[in-house]
mmCIF file with all atom_site columns, C-alpha atoms in Angstrom:
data_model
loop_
_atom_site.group_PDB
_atom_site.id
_atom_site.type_symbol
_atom_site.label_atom_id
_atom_site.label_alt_id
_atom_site.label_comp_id
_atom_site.label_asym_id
_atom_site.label_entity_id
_atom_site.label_seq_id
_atom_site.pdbx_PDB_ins_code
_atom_site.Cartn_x
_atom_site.Cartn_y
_atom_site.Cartn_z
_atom_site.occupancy
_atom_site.B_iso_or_equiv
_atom_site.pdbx_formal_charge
_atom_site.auth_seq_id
_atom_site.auth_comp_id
_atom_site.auth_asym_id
_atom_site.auth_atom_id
_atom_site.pdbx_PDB_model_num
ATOM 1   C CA . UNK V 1 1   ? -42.228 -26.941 70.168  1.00 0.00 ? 23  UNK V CA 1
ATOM 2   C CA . UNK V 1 2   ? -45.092 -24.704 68.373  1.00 0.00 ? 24  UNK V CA 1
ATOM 3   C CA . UNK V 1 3   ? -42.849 -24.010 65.297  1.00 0.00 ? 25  UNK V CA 1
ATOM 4   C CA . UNK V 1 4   ? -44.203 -24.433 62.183  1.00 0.00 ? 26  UNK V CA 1
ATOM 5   C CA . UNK V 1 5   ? -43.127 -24.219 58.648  1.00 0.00 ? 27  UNK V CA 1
ATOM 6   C CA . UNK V 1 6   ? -43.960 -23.776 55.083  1.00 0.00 ? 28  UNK V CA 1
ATOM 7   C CA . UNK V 1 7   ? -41.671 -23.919 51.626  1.00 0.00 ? 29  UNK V CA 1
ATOM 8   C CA . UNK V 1 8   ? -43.450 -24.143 48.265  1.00 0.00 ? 30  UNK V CA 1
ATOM 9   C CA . UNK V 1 9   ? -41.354 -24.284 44.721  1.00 0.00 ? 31  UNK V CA 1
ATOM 10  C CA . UNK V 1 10  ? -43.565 -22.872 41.225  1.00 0.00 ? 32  UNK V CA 1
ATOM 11  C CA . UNK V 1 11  ? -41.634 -22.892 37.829  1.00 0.00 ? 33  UNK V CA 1
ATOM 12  C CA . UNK V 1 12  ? -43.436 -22.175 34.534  1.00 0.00 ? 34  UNK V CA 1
ATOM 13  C CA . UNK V 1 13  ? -41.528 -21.899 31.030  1.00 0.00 ? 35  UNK V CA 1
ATOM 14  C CA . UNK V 1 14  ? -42.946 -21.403 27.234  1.00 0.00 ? 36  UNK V CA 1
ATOM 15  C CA . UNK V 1 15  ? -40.762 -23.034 24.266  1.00 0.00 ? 37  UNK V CA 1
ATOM 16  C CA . UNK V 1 16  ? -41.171 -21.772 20.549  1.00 0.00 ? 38  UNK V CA 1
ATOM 17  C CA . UNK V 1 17  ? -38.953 -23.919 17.939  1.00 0.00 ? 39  UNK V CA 1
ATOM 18  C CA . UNK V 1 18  ? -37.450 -21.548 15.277  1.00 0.00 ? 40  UNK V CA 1
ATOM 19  C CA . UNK V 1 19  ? -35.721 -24.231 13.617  1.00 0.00 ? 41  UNK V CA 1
ATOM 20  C CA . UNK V 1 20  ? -35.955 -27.900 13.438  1.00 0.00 ? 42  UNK V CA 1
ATOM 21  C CA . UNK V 1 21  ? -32.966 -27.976 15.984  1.00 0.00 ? 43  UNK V CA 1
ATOM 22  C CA . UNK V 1 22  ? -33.406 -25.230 17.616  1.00 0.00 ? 44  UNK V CA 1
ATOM 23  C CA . UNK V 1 23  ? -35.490 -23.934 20.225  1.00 0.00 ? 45  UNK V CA 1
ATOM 24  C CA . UNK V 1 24  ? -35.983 -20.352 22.413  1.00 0.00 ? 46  UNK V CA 1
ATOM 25  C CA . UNK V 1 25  ? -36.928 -20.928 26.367  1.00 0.00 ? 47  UNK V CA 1
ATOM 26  C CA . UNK V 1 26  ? -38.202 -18.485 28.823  1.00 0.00 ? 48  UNK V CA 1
ATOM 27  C CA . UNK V 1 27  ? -39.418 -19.166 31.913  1.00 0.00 ? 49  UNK V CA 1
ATOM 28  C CA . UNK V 1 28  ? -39.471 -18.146 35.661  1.00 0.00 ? 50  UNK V CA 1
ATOM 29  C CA . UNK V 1 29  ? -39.160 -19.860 39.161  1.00 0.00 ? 51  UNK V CA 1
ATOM 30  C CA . UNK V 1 30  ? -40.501 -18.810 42.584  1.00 0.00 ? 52  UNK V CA 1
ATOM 31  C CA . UNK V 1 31  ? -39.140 -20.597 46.071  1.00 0.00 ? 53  UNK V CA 1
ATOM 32  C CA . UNK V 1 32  ? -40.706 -19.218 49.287  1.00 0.00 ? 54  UNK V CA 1
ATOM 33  C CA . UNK V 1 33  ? -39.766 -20.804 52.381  1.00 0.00 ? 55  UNK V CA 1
ATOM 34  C CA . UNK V 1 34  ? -41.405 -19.781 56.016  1.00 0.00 ? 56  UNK V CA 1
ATOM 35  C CA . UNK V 1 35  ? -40.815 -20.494 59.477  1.00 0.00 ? 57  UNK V CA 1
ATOM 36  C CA . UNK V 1 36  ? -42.882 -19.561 62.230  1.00 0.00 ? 58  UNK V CA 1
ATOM 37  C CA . UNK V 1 37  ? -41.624 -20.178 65.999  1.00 0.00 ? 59  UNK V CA 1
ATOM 38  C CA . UNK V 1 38  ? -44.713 -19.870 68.011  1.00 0.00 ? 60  UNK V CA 1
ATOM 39  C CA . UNK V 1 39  ? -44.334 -18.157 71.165  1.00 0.00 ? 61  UNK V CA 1
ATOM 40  C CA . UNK V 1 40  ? -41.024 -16.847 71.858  1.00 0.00 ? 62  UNK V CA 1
ATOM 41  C CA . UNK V 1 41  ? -40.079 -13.718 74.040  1.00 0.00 ? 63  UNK V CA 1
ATOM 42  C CA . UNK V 1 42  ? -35.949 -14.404 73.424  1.00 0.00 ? 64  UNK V CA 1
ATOM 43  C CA . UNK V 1 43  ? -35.584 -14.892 69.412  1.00 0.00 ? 65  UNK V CA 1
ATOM 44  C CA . UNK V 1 44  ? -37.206 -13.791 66.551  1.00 0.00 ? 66  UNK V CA 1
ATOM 45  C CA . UNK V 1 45  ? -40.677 -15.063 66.071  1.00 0.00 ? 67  UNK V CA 1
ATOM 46  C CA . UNK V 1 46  ? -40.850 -15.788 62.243  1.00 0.00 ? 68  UNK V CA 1
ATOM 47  C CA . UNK V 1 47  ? -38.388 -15.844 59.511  1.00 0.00 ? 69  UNK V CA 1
ATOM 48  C CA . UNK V 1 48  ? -39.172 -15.798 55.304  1.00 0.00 ? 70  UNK V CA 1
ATOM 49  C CA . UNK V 1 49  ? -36.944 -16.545 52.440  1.00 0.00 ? 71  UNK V CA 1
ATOM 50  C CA . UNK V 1 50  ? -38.115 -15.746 49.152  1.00 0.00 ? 72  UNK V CA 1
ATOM 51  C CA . UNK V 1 51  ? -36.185 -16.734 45.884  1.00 0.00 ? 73  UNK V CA 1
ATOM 52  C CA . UNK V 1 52  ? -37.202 -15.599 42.288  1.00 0.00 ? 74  UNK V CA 1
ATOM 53  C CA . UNK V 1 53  ? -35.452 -15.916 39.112  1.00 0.00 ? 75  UNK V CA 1
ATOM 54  C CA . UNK V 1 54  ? -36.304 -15.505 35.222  1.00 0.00 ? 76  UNK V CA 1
ATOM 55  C CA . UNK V 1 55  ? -34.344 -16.890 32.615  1.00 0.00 ? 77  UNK V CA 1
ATOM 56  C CA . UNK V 1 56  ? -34.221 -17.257 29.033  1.00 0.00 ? 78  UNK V CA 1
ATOM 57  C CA . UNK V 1 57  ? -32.490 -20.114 26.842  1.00 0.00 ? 79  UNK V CA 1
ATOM 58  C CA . UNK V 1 58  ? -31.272 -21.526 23.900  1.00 0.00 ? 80  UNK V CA 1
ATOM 59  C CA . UNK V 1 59  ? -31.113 -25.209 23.454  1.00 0.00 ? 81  UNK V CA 1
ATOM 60  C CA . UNK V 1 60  ? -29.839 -26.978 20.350  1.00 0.00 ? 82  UNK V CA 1
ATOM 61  C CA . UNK V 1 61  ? -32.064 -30.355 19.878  1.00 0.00 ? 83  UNK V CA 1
ATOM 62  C CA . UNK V 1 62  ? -30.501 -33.577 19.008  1.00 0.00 ? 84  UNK V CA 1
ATOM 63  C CA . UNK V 1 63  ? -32.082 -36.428 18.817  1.00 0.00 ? 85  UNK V CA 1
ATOM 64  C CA . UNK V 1 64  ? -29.453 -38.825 16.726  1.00 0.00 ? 86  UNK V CA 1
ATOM 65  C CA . UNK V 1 65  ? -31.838 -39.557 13.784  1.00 0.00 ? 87  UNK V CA 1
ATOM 66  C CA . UNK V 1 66  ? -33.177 -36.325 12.335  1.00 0.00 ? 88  UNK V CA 1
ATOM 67  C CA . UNK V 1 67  ? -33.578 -32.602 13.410  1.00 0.00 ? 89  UNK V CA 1
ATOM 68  C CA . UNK V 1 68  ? -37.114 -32.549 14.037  1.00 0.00 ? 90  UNK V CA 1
ATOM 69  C CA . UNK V 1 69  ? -39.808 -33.164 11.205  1.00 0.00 ? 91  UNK V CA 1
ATOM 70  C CA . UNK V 1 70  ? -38.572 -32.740 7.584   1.00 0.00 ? 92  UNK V CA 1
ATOM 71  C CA . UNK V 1 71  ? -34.922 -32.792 8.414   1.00 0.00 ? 93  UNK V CA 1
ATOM 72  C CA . UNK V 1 72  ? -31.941 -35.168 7.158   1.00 0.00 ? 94  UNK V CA 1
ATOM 73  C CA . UNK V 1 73  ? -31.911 -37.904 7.595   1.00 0.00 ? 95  UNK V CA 1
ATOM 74  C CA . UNK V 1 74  ? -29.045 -40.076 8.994   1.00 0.00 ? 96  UNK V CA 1
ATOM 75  C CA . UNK V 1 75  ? -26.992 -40.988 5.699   1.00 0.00 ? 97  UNK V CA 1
ATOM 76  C CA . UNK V 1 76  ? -27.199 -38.769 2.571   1.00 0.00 ? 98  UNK V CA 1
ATOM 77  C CA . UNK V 1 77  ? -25.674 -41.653 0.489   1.00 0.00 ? 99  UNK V CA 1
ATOM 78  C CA . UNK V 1 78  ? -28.372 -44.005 -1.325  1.00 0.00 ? 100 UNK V CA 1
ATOM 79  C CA . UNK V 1 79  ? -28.376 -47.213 -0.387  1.00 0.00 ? 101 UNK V CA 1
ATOM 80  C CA . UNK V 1 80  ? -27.352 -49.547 -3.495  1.00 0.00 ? 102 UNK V CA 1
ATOM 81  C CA . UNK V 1 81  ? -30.186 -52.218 -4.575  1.00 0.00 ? 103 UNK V CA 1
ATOM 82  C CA . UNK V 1 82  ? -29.434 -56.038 -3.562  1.00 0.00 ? 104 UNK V CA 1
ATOM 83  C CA . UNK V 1 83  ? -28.496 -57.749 -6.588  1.00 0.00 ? 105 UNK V CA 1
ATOM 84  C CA . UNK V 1 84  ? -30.467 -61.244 -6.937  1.00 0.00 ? 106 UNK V CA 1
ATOM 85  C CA . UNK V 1 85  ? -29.218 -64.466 -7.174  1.00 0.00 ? 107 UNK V CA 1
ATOM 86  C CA . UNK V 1 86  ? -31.433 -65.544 -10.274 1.00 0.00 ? 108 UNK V CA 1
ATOM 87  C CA . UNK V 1 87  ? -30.074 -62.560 -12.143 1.00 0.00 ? 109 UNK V CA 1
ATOM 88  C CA . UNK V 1 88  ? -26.467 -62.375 -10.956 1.00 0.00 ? 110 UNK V CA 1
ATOM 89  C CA . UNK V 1 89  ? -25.075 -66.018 -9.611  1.00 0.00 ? 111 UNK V CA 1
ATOM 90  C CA . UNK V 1 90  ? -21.326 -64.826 -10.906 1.00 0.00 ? 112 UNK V CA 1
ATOM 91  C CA . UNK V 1 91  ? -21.210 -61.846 -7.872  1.00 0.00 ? 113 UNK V CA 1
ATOM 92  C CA . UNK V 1 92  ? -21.456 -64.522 -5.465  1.00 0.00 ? 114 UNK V CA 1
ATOM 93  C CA . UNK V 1 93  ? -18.244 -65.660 -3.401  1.00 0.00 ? 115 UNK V CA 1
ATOM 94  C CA . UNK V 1 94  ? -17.292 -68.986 -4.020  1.00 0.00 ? 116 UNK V CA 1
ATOM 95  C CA . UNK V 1 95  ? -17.957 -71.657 -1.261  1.00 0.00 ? 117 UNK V CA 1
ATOM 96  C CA . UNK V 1 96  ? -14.851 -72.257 1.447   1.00 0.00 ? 118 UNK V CA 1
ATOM 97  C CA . UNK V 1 97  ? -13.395 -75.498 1.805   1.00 0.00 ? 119 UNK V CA 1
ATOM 98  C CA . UNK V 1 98  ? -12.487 -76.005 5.078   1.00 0.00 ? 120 UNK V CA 1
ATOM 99  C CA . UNK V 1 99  ? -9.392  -79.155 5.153   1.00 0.00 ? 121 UNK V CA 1
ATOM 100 C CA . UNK V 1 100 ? -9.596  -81.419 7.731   1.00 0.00 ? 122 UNK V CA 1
ATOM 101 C CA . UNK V 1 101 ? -7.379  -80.500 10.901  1.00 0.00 ? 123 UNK V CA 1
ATOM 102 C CA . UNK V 1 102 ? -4.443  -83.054 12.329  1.00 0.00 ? 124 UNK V CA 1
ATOM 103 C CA . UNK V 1 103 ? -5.659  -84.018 15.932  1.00 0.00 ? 125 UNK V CA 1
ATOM 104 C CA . UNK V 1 104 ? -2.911  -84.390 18.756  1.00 0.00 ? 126 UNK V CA 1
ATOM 105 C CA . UNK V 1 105 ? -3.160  -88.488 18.239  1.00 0.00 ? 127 UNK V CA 1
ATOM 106 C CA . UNK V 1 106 ? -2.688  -88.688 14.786  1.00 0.00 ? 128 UNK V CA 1
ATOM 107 C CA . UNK V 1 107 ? 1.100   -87.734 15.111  1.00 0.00 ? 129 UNK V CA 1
ATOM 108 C CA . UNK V 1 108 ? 1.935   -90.780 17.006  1.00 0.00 ? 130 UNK V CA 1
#
C-alpha cells in the first residue's frame, strides 16, 4: 500500500549533413525505472532498472522534390515554350463534329 514508483526516459542526438541527402546521427538514451515498496519484512524493499544505449546513424534524406538546397531538381528535361495562337493557328487540332445520335424512338 506504501509503494511508490518512479521511471524517467532522456534522449539527446546531434545531426551534421555531409551531403545534400545525406546525414550522420549520434545520439544517446537513458531509461531509469524505480520501485520502492515501503515497509516490507518478507520481499525485497526496492527494485531499479536502468537502461542506456548510444548509437550512431546514417540516414539518406528524401524529400521527393530535391536533395536539400542546390540539388536537382525533379525533371532534367526543359520544358518546351507554349506556342501562341496569334503566331501559330495551323498547330491547332481541328474542331470535332460530333453527329447527332439515333434515339430508341426514332426506329419505329
Amino acid at each position: 500500500p506504501n509503494a511508490t514508483f518512479l521511471a524517467f526516459d532522456v534522449t539527446a542526438s546531434v545531426a551534421y549533413r555531409f551531403l545534400p541527402a545525406v546525414e550522420a546521427r549520434a545520439g544517446f538514451d537513458l531509461r531509469r525505472y524505480q520501485m520502492t515498496a515501503g515497509a516490507n519484512n518478507d520481499m525485497v524493499d526496492s527494485a531499479t532498472d536502468q537502461y542506456v544505449s548510444y548509437w550512431l546513424q546514417v540516414a539518406v534524406l528524401v524529400d521527393g522534390f530535391a536533395a536539400g538546397e542546390g540539388g536537382p531538381t525533379v525533371s532534367s528535361r526543359k520544358a518546351r515554350p507554349r506556342a501562341r495562337a496569334d503566331e501559330d493557328e495551323s498547330a491547332e487540332a481541328p474542331e470535332k463534329v460530333e453527329k447527332p445520335r439515333k434515339r430508341r424512338d426514332d426506329d419505329e
